[in-house]
PDB file of C-alpha atoms in Angstrom:
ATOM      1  CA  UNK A   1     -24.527  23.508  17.851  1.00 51.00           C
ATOM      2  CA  UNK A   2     -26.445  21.122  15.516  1.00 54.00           C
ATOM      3  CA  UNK A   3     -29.636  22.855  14.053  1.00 59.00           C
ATOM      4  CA  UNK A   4     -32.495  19.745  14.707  1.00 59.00           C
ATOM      5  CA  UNK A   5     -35.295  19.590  12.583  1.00 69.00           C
ATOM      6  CA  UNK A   6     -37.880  21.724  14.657  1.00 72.00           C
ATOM      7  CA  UNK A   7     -35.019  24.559  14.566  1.00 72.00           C
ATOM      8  CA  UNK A   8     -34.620  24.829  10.767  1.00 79.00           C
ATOM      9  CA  UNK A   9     -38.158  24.795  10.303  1.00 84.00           C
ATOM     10  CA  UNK A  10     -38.107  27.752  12.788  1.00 84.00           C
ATOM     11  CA  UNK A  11     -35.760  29.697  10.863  1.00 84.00           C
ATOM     12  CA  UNK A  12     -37.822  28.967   7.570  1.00 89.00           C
ATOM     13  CA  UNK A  13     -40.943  30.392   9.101  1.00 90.00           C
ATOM     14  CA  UNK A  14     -39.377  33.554  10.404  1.00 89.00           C
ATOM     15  CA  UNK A  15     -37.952  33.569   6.731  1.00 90.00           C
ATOM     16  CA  UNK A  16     -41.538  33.360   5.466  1.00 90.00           C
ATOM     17  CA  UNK A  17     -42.785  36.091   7.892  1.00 91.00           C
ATOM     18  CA  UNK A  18     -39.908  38.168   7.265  1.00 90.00           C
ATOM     19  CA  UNK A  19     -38.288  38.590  10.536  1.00 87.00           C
ATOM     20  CA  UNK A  20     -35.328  36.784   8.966  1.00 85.00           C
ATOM     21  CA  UNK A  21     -33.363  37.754   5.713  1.00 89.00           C
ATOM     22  CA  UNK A  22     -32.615  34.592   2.997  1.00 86.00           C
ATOM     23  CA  UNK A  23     -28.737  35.449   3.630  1.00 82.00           C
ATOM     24  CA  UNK A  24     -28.882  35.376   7.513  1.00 78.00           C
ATOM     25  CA  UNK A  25     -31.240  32.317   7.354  1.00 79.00           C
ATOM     26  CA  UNK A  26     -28.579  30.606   4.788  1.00 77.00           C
ATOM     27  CA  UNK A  27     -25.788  31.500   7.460  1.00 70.00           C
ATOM     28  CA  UNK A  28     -27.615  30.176  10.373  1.00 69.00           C
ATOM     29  CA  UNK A  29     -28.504  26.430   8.815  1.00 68.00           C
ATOM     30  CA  UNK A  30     -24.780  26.130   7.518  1.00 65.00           C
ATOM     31  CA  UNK A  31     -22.552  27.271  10.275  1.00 59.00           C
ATOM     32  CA  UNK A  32     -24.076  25.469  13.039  1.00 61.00           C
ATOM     33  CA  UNK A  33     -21.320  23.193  13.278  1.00 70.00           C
ATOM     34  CA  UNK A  34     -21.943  20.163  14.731  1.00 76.00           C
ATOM     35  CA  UNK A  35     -23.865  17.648  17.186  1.00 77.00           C
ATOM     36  CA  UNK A  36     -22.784  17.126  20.270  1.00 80.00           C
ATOM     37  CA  UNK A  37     -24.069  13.604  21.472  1.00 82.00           C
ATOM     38  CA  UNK A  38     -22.019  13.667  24.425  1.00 88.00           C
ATOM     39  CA  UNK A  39     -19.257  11.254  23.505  1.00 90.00           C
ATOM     40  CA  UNK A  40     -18.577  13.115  20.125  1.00 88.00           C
ATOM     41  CA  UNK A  41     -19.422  15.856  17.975  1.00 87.00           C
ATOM     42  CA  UNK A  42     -21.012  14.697  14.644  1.00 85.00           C
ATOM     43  CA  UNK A  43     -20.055  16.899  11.623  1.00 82.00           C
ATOM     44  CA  UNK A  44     -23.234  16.681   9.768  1.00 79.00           C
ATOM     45  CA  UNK A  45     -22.229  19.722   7.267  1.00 76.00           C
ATOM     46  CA  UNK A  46     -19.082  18.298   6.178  1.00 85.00           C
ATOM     47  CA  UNK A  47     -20.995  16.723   3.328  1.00 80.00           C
ATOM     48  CA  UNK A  48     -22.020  20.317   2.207  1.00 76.00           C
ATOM     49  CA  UNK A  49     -18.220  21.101   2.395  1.00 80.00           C
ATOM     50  CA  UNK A  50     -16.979  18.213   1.371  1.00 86.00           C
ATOM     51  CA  UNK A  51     -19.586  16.516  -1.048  1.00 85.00           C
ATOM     52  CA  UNK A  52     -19.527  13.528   1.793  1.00 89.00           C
ATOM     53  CA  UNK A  53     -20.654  13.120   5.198  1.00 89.00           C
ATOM     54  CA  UNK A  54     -18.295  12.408   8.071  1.00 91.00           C
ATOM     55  CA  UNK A  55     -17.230   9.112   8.002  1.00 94.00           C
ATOM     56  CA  UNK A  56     -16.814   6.846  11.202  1.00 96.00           C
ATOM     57  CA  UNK A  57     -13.436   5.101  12.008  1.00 97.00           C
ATOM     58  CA  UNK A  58     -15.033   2.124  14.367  1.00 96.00           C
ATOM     59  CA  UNK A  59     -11.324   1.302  15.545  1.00 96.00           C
ATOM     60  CA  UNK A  60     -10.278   2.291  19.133  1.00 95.00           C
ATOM     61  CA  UNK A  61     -14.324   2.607  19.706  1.00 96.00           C
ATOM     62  CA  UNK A  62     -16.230   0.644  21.737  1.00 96.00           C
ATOM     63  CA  UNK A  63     -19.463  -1.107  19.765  1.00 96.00           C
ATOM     64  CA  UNK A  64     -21.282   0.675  21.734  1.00 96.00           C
ATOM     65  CA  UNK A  65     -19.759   4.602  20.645  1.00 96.00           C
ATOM     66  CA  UNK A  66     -19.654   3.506  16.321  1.00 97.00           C
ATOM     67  CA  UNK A  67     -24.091   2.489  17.236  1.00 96.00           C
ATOM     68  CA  UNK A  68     -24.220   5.521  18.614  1.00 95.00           C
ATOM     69  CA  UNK A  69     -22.397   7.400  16.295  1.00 95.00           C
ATOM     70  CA  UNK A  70     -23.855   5.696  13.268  1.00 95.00           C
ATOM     71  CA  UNK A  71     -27.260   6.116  14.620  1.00 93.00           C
ATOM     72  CA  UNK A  72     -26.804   9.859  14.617  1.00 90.00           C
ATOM     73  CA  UNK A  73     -25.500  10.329  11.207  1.00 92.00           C
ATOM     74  CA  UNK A  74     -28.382   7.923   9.778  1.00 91.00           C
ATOM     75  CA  UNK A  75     -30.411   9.977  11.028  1.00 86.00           C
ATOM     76  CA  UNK A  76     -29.445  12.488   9.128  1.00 83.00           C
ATOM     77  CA  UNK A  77     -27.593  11.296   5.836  1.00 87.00           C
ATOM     78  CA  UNK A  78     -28.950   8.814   3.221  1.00 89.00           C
ATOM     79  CA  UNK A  79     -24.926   7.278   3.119  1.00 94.00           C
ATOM     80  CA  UNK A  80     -22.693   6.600   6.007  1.00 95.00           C
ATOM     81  CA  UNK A  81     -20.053   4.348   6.092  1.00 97.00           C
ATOM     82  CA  UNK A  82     -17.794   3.621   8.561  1.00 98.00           C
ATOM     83  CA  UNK A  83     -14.659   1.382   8.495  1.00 98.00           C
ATOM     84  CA  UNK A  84     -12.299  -0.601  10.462  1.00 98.00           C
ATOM     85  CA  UNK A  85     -15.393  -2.514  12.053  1.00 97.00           C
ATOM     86  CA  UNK A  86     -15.339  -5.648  12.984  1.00 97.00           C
ATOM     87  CA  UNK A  87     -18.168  -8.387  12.781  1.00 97.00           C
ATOM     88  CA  UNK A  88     -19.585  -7.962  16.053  1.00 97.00           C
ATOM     89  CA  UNK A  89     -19.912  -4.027  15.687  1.00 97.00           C
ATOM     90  CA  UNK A  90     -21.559  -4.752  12.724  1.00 97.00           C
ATOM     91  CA  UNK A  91     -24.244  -6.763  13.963  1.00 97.00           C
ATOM     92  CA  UNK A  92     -24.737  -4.056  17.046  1.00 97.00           C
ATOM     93  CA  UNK A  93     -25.312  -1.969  14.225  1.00 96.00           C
ATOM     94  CA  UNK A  94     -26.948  -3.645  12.645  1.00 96.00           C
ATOM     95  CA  UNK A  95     -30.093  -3.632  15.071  1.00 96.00           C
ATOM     96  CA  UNK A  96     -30.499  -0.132  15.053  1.00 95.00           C
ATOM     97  CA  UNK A  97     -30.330   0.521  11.373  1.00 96.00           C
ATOM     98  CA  UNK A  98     -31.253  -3.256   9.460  1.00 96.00           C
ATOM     99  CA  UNK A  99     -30.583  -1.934   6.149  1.00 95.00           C
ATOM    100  CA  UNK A 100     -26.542  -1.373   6.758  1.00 97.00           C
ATOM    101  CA  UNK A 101     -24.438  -4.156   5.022  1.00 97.00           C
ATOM    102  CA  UNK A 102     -20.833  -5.471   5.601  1.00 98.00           C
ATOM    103  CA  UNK A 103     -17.829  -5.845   3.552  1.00 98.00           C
ATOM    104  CA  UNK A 104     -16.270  -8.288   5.733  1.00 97.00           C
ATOM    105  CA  UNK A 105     -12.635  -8.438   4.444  1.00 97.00           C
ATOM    106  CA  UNK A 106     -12.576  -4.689   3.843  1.00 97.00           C
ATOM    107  CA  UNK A 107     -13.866  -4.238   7.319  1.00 98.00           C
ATOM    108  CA  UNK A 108     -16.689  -1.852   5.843  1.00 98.00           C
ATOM    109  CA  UNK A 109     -19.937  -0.770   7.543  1.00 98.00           C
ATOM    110  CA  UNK A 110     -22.031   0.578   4.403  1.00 98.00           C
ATOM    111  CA  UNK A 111     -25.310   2.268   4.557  1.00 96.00           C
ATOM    112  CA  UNK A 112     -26.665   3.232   1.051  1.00 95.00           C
ATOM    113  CA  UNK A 113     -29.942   4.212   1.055  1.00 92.00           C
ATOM    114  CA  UNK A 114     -29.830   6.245  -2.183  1.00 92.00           C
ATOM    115  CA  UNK A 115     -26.513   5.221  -4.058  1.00 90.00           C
ATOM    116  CA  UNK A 116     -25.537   7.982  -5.908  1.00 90.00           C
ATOM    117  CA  UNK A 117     -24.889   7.675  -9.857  1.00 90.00           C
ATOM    118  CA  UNK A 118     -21.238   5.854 -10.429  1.00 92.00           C
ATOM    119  CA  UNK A 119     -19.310   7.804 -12.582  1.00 90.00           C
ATOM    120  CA  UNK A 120     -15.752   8.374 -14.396  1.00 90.00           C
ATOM    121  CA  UNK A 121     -13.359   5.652 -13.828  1.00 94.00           C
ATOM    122  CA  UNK A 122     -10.884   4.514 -10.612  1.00 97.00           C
ATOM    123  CA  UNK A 123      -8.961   1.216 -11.036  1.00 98.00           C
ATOM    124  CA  UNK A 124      -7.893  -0.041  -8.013  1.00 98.00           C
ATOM    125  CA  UNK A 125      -4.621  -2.629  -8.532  1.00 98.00           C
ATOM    126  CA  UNK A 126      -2.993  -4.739  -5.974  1.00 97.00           C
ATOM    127  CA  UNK A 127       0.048  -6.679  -6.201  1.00 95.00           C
ATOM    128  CA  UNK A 128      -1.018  -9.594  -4.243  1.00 95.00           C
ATOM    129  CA  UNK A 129      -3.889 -11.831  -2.511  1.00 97.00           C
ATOM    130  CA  UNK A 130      -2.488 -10.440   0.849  1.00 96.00           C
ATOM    131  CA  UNK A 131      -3.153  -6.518   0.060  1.00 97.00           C
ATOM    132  CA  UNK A 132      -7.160  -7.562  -0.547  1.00 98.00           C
ATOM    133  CA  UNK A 133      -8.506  -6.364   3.073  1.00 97.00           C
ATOM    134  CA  UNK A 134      -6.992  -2.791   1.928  1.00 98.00           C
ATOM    135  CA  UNK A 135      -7.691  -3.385  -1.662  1.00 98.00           C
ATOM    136  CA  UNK A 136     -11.685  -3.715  -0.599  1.00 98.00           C
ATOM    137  CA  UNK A 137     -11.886  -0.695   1.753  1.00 98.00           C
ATOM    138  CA  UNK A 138     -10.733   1.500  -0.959  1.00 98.00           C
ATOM    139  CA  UNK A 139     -13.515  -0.334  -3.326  1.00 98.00           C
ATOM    140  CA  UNK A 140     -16.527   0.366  -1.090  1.00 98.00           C
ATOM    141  CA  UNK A 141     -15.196   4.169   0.088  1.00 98.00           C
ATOM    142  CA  UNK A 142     -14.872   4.858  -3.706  1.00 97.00           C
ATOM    143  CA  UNK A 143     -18.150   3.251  -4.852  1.00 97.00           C
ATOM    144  CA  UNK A 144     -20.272   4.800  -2.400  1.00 96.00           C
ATOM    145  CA  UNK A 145     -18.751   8.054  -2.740  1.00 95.00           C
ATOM    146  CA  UNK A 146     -20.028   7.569  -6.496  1.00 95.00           C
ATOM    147  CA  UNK A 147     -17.150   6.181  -8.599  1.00 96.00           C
ATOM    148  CA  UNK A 148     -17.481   3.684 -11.277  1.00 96.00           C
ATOM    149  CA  UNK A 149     -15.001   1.030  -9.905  1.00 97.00           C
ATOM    150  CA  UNK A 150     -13.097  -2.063 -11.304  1.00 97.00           C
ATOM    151  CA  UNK A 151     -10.182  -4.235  -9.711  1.00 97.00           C
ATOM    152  CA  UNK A 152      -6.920  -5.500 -10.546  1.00 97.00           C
ATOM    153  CA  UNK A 153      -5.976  -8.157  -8.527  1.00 96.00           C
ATOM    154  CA  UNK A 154      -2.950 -10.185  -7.942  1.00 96.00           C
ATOM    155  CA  UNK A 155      -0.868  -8.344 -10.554  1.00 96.00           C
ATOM    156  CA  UNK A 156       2.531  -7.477  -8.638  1.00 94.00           C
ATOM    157  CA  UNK A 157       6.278  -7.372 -10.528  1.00 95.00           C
ATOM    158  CA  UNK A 158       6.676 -10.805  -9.453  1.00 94.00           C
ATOM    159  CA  UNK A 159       4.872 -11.570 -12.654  1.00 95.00           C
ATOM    160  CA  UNK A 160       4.363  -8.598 -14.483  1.00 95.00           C
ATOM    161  CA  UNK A 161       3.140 -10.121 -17.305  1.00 96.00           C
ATOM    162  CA  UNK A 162      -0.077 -10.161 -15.473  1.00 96.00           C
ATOM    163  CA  UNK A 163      -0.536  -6.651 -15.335  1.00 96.00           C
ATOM    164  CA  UNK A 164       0.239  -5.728 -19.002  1.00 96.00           C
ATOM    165  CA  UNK A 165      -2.508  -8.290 -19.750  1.00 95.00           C
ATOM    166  CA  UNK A 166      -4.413  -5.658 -18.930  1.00 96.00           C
ATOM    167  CA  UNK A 167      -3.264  -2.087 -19.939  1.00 96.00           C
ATOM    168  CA  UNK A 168      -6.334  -1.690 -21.998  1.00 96.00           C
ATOM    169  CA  UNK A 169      -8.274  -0.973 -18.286  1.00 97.00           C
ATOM    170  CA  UNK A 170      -5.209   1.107 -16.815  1.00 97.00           C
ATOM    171  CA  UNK A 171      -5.805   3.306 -19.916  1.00 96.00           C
ATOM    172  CA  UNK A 172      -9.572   3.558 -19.115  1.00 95.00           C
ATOM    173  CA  UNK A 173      -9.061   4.749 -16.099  1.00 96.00           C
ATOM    174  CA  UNK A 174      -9.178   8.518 -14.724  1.00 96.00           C
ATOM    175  CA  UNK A 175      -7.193   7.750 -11.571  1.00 97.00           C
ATOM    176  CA  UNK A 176      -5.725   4.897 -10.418  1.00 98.00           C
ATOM    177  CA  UNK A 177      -5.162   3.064  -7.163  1.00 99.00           C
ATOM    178  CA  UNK A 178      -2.212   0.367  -6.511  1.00 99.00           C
ATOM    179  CA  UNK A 179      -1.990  -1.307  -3.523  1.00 98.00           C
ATOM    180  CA  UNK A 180       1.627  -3.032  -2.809  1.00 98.00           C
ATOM    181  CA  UNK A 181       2.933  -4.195   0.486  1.00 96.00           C
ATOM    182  CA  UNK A 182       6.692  -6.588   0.391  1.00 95.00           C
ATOM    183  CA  UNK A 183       9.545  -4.513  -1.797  1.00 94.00           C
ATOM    184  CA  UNK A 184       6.207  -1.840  -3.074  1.00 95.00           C
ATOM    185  CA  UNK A 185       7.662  -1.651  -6.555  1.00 97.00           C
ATOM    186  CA  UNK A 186       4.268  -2.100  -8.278  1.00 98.00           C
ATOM    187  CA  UNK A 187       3.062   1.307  -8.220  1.00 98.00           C
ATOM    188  CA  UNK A 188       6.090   2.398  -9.816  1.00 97.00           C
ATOM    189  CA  UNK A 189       6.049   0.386 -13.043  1.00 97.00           C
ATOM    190  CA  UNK A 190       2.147   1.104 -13.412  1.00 98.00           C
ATOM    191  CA  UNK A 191       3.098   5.136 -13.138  1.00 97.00           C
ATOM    192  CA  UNK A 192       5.362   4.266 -15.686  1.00 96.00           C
ATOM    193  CA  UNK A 193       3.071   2.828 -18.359  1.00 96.00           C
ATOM    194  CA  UNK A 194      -0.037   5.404 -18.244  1.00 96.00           C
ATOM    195  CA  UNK A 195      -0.547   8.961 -18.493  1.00 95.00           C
ATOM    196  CA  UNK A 196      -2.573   9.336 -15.367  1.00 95.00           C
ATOM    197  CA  UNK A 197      -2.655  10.175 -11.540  1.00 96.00           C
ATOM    198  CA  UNK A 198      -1.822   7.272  -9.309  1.00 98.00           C
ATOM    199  CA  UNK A 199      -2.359   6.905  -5.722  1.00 98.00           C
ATOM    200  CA  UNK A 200       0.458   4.511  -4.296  1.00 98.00           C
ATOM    201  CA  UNK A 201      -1.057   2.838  -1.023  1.00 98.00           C
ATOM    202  CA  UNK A 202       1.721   1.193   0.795  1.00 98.00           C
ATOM    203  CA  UNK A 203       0.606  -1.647   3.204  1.00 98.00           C
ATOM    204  CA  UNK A 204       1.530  -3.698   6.417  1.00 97.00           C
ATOM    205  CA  UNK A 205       1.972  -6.930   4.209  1.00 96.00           C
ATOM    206  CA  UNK A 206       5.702  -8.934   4.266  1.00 93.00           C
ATOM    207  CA  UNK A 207       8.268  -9.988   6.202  1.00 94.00           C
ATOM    208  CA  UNK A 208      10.743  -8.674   9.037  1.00 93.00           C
ATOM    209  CA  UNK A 209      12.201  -6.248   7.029  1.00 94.00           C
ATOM    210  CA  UNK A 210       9.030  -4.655   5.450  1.00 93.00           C
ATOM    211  CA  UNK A 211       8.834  -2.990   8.813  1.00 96.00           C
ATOM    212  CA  UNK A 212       5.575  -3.619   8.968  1.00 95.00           C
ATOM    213  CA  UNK A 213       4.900  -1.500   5.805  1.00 96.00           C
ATOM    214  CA  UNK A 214       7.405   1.083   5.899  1.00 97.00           C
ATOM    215  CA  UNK A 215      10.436  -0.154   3.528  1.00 97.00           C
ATOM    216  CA  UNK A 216       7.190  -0.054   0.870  1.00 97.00           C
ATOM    217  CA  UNK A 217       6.183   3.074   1.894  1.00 98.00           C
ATOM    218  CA  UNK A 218       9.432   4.655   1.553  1.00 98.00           C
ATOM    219  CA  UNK A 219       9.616   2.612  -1.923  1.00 97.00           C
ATOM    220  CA  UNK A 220       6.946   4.196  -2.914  1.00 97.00           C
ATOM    221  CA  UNK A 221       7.866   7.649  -1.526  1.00 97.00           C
ATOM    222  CA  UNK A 222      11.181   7.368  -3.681  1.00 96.00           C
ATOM    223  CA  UNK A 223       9.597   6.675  -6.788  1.00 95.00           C
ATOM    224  CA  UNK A 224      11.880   7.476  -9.653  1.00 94.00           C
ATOM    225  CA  UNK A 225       8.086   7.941 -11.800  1.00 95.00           C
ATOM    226  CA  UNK A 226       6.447  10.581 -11.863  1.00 92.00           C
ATOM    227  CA  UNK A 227       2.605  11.367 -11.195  1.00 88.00           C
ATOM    228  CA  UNK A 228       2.558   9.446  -7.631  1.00 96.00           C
ATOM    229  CA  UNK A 229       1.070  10.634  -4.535  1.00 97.00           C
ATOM    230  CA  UNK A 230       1.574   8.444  -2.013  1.00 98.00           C
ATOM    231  CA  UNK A 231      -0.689   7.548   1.410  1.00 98.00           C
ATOM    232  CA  UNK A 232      -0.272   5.877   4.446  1.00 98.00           C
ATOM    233  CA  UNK A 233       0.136   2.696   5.449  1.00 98.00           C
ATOM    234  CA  UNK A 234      -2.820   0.800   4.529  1.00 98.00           C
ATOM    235  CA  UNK A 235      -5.090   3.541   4.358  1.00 98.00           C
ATOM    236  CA  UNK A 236      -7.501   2.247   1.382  1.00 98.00           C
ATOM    237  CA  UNK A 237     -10.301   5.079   2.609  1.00 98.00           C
ATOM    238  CA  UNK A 238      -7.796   7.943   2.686  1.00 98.00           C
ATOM    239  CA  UNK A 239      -6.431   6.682  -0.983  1.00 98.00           C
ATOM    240  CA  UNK A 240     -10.133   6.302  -2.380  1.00 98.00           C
ATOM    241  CA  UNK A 241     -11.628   9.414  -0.857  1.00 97.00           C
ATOM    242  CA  UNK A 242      -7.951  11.445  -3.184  1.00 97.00           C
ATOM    243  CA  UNK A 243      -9.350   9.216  -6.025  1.00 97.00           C
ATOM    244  CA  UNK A 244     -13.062  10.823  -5.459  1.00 96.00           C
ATOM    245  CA  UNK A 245     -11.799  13.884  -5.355  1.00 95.00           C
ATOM    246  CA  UNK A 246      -9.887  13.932  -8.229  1.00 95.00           C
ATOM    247  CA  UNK A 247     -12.350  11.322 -10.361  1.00 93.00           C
ATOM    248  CA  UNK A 248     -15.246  14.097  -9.682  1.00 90.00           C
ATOM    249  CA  UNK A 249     -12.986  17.173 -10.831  1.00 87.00           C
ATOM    250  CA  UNK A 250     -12.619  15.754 -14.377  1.00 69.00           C
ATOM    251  CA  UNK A 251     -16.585  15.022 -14.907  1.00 62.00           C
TER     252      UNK A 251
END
């Protein structure tokens, strides 16, 4: 169960008045696991495990569970995000804690009370206009996660020369991000022109073939360059939280 406030400070005093030992005190704060708020159990240590807290998908929940949710990790953690919202979650939300914003093509709820310093380098690409709503929710996962963050838009093989207009940034980058839906060739020819790791994010974008994003995904799966790893179907959060990962290991 979730350690509250009144329970760590407990544990701190019986450290103080040594009826508790620093290592069993340690163990007692960390593993407590979760809080149970009846319709889920908020992970508040995953940020200690994973250097973020738990972030809230607000699709297939009611406005009323992502408030509730949200209002328990805010209370909590400095940064929450939670995405898949739509507009009128938002605003719920938006009553409870005033200082969230909304990334409304992304579908992003953001709190950022203390943004953390934005460091190394992820690119995020996209072949076209119609890959944006993706192409923004791995923008704001990255950039609150504390990535330094620039985009490529509109850049697909259907005019390539746009995207060699601008190796210089690909170069720059520490990991990169291409977004493709239709034939999902683009991630291919950037893996081919730069030396680093690239995230291939295949989306629902294109017509009755596309298969509603699986012809690019298994494109991209198929890839005859090497260096990809390869998500699914528009999952910008999933591809920005490998960039994080990977971003933070080289800093």
């Amino acid at each position: 169960m979730f350690r509250d406030k009144d329970q760590i400070k407990q544990i701190l005093k019986d450290v103080q008045a040594n009826k508790l030992s620093i290592e069993n005190a340690m163990e007692d704060i960390y593993d407590c696991g979760y809080h149970d708020i009846g319709i889920a159990k908020i992970d508040h240590n995953r940020d200690r495990r994973r250097g973020f807290p738990e972030v809230v998908l607000a699709e297939g929940k009611t406005s009323e569970q992502v408030v509730k949710i949200m209002e328990s990790l805010a209370e909590y953690h400095s940064n929450i995000l939670a995405t898949r919202a739509e507009p009128e979650t938002y605003e719920l939300v938006k009553q409870i804690i005033p200082e969230v914003k909304y990334n409304k093509l992304g579908r992003v709820i953001i709190l950022e009370r203390r943004p953390l310093p934005r460091k190394g380098s992820v690119v995020v690409v996209c072949a076209g206009t119609s890959d944006l709503p993706v192409v923004e929710e791995a923008c704001e996962t990255a950039l609150i996660m504390g990535n330094e963050v620039k985009k490529l838009r509109d850049v697909g093989v259907a005019g390539v020369h746009r995207l060699l207009d601008n190796l210089d940034i690909l170069h720059q980058a520490r990991v990169i991000i291409v977004v493709a839906g239709m034939d999902g060739a683009l991630p291919s020819v950037v893996a081919g022109l730069v030396d680093k790791p690239v995230i291939a994010v295949p989306t629902s974008v294109g017509y009755g073939a596309s298969f509603n994003g699986l012809a690019p995904l298994l494109t991209m799966l198929n890839s005859c360059a090497a260096g990809i790893g390869v998500v699914n179907i528009d999952n910008g959060f999933g591809a920005a939280y490998l960039a994080n990962s990977i971003n933070k290991m080289g800093i």
